[in-house]
Amino acid sequence: MPALALALLVGGGLLAVNVRADPANSDSNSVSREHDSVNVKAEHHYNSPAERANDDLLITEVKSALVRDGVTDGYPVAVDCDHGKIMLSGVVKSARDAKHAGDIAAAAQGVTGVNDQLTWP
């Protein structure tokens, strides 16, 4: 989580988006913005700690790429990963931004697929 906080701070997103992870359950991802929120709770079945670490690395890489691009600035977006498949959920500005975020996630090395559940107002 410290890497994400640093990435958000560098990208300017830390001021607009609060990110809270439930330390008791690392498979939970919560993101909120004033009156909008996203909470992802997933069941993952890993055969080894290395599989889990790989997914955690992909989540960090995708979150960092989204922050660097700025497509999610000021919007609540959660990123999860299960065996290389990224799931994006939350809210972005437009359908175009949702597609762009999905393309960014798909371009990350090691990602095997993207389930883009992003919505827009």
Coordinates of C-alpha atoms in Angstrom, one line a residue:
M1 CA 0.0 0.0 0.0
P2 CA 2.9 2.5 0.6
A3 CA 3.8 2.2 -3.1
L4 CA 0.2 3.1 -4.1
A5 CA 0.2 6.1 -1.7
L6 CA 3.5 7.3 -3.3
A7 CA 2.2 6.8 -6.8
L8 CA -1.0 8.7 -5.9
L9 CA 0.9 11.5 -4.3
V10 CA 3.2 11.8 -7.4
G11 CA 0.2 11.7 -9.7
G12 CA -1.7 14.2 -7.7
G13 CA -4.6 11.8 -7.0
L14 CA -4.1 11.6 -3.3
L15 CA -5.8 14.9 -2.8
A16 CA -8.9 13.9 -4.6
V17 CA -9.3 10.2 -3.7
N18 CA -9.2 8.5 -0.4
V19 CA -7.9 4.9 -0.6
R20 CA -8.6 2.6 2.3
A21 CA -7.7 -1.0 2.5
D22 CA -9.1 -3.4 5.1
P23 CA -5.9 -4.7 6.7
A24 CA -7.8 -7.7 8.1
N25 CA -8.7 -8.9 4.6
S26 CA -6.2 -8.0 1.8
D27 CA -8.7 -9.2 -0.8
S28 CA -10.8 -6.1 -0.1
N29 CA -10.3 -2.8 -2.0
S30 CA -12.3 0.3 -1.0
V31 CA -12.1 3.7 -2.7
S32 CA -14.3 6.7 -2.1
R33 CA -14.8 10.3 -3.2
E34 CA -17.0 12.6 -1.2
H35 CA -20.4 10.9 -2.0
D36 CA -19.2 8.1 -4.4
S37 CA -17.6 4.9 -3.3
V38 CA -16.4 1.6 -4.6
N39 CA -15.9 -1.5 -2.5
V40 CA -14.5 -4.7 -4.1
K41 CA -14.5 -7.9 -2.0
A42 CA -13.2 -10.9 -3.8
E43 CA -12.5 -14.6 -3.1
H44 CA -9.2 -15.7 -4.5
H45 CA -7.8 -19.2 -4.4
Y46 CA -4.0 -19.3 -4.7
N47 CA -1.9 -22.4 -4.9
S48 CA 1.1 -20.6 -3.5
P49 CA 2.2 -17.3 -2.0
A50 CA 4.0 -16.6 -5.2
E51 CA 0.7 -16.6 -7.2
R52 CA -0.7 -14.1 -4.7
A53 CA 2.4 -11.9 -4.9
N54 CA 2.2 -11.8 -8.7
D55 CA -1.4 -10.6 -8.6
D56 CA -0.5 -8.0 -5.9
L57 CA 2.3 -6.8 -8.2
L58 CA 0.0 -6.5 -11.2
I59 CA -2.5 -4.5 -9.1
T60 CA 0.2 -2.1 -8.1
E61 CA 1.5 -1.8 -11.7
V62 CA -2.0 -1.1 -13.1
K63 CA -2.9 1.4 -10.4
S64 CA 0.4 3.2 -11.0
A65 CA -0.2 3.3 -14.8
L66 CA -3.7 4.7 -14.3
V67 CA -2.3 7.4 -12.0
R68 CA 0.5 8.3 -14.4
D69 CA -2.0 8.6 -17.2
G70 CA -4.4 10.7 -15.1
V71 CA -7.5 9.0 -16.5
T72 CA -8.8 8.2 -13.0
D73 CA -7.8 11.5 -11.3
G74 CA -10.6 12.5 -8.9
Y75 CA -12.7 9.4 -9.5
P76 CA -13.2 6.4 -7.3
V77 CA -11.6 3.4 -9.2
A78 CA -10.7 0.0 -7.6
V79 CA -8.3 -2.5 -9.2
D80 CA -8.3 -6.1 -8.4
C81 CA -6.5 -9.1 -9.9
D82 CA -7.2 -12.9 -9.9
H83 CA -4.5 -15.0 -11.6
G84 CA -3.5 -12.3 -14.0
K85 CA -7.0 -11.1 -14.9
I86 CA -7.5 -7.5 -13.9
M87 CA -10.9 -6.2 -12.7
L88 CA -11.6 -2.5 -12.9
S89 CA -14.6 -1.1 -11.0
G90 CA -15.8 2.3 -10.0
V91 CA -16.6 5.6 -11.8
V92 CA -14.8 7.6 -14.4
K93 CA -15.7 10.7 -16.4
S94 CA -16.9 9.1 -19.6
A95 CA -17.2 5.9 -21.7
R96 CA -14.1 7.0 -23.5
D97 CA -12.2 7.2 -20.2
A98 CA -13.5 3.8 -19.2
K99 CA -12.2 2.2 -22.4
H100 CA -8.9 4.0 -22.1
A101 CA -8.5 2.7 -18.5
G102 CA -9.2 -0.8 -19.7
D103 CA -6.6 -0.4 -22.5
I104 CA -4.0 0.8 -19.9
A105 CA -4.7 -2.2 -17.7
A106 CA -4.5 -4.6 -20.7
A107 CA -1.1 -3.2 -21.7
A108 CA 0.6 -4.0 -18.3
Q109 CA 3.1 -6.8 -18.7
G110 CA 1.7 -10.1 -17.2
V111 CA -2.0 -9.1 -17.5
T112 CA -3.9 -12.0 -19.1
G113 CA -7.3 -10.2 -19.4
V114 CA -9.4 -7.3 -18.2
N115 CA -12.9 -7.2 -16.8
D116 CA -13.8 -3.6 -17.2
Q117 CA -16.8 -2.8 -14.9
L118 CA -16.2 1.0 -14.9
T119 CA -19.2 3.3 -15.2
W120 CA -19.7 7.0 -15.9
P121 CA -22.3 9.5 -14.9

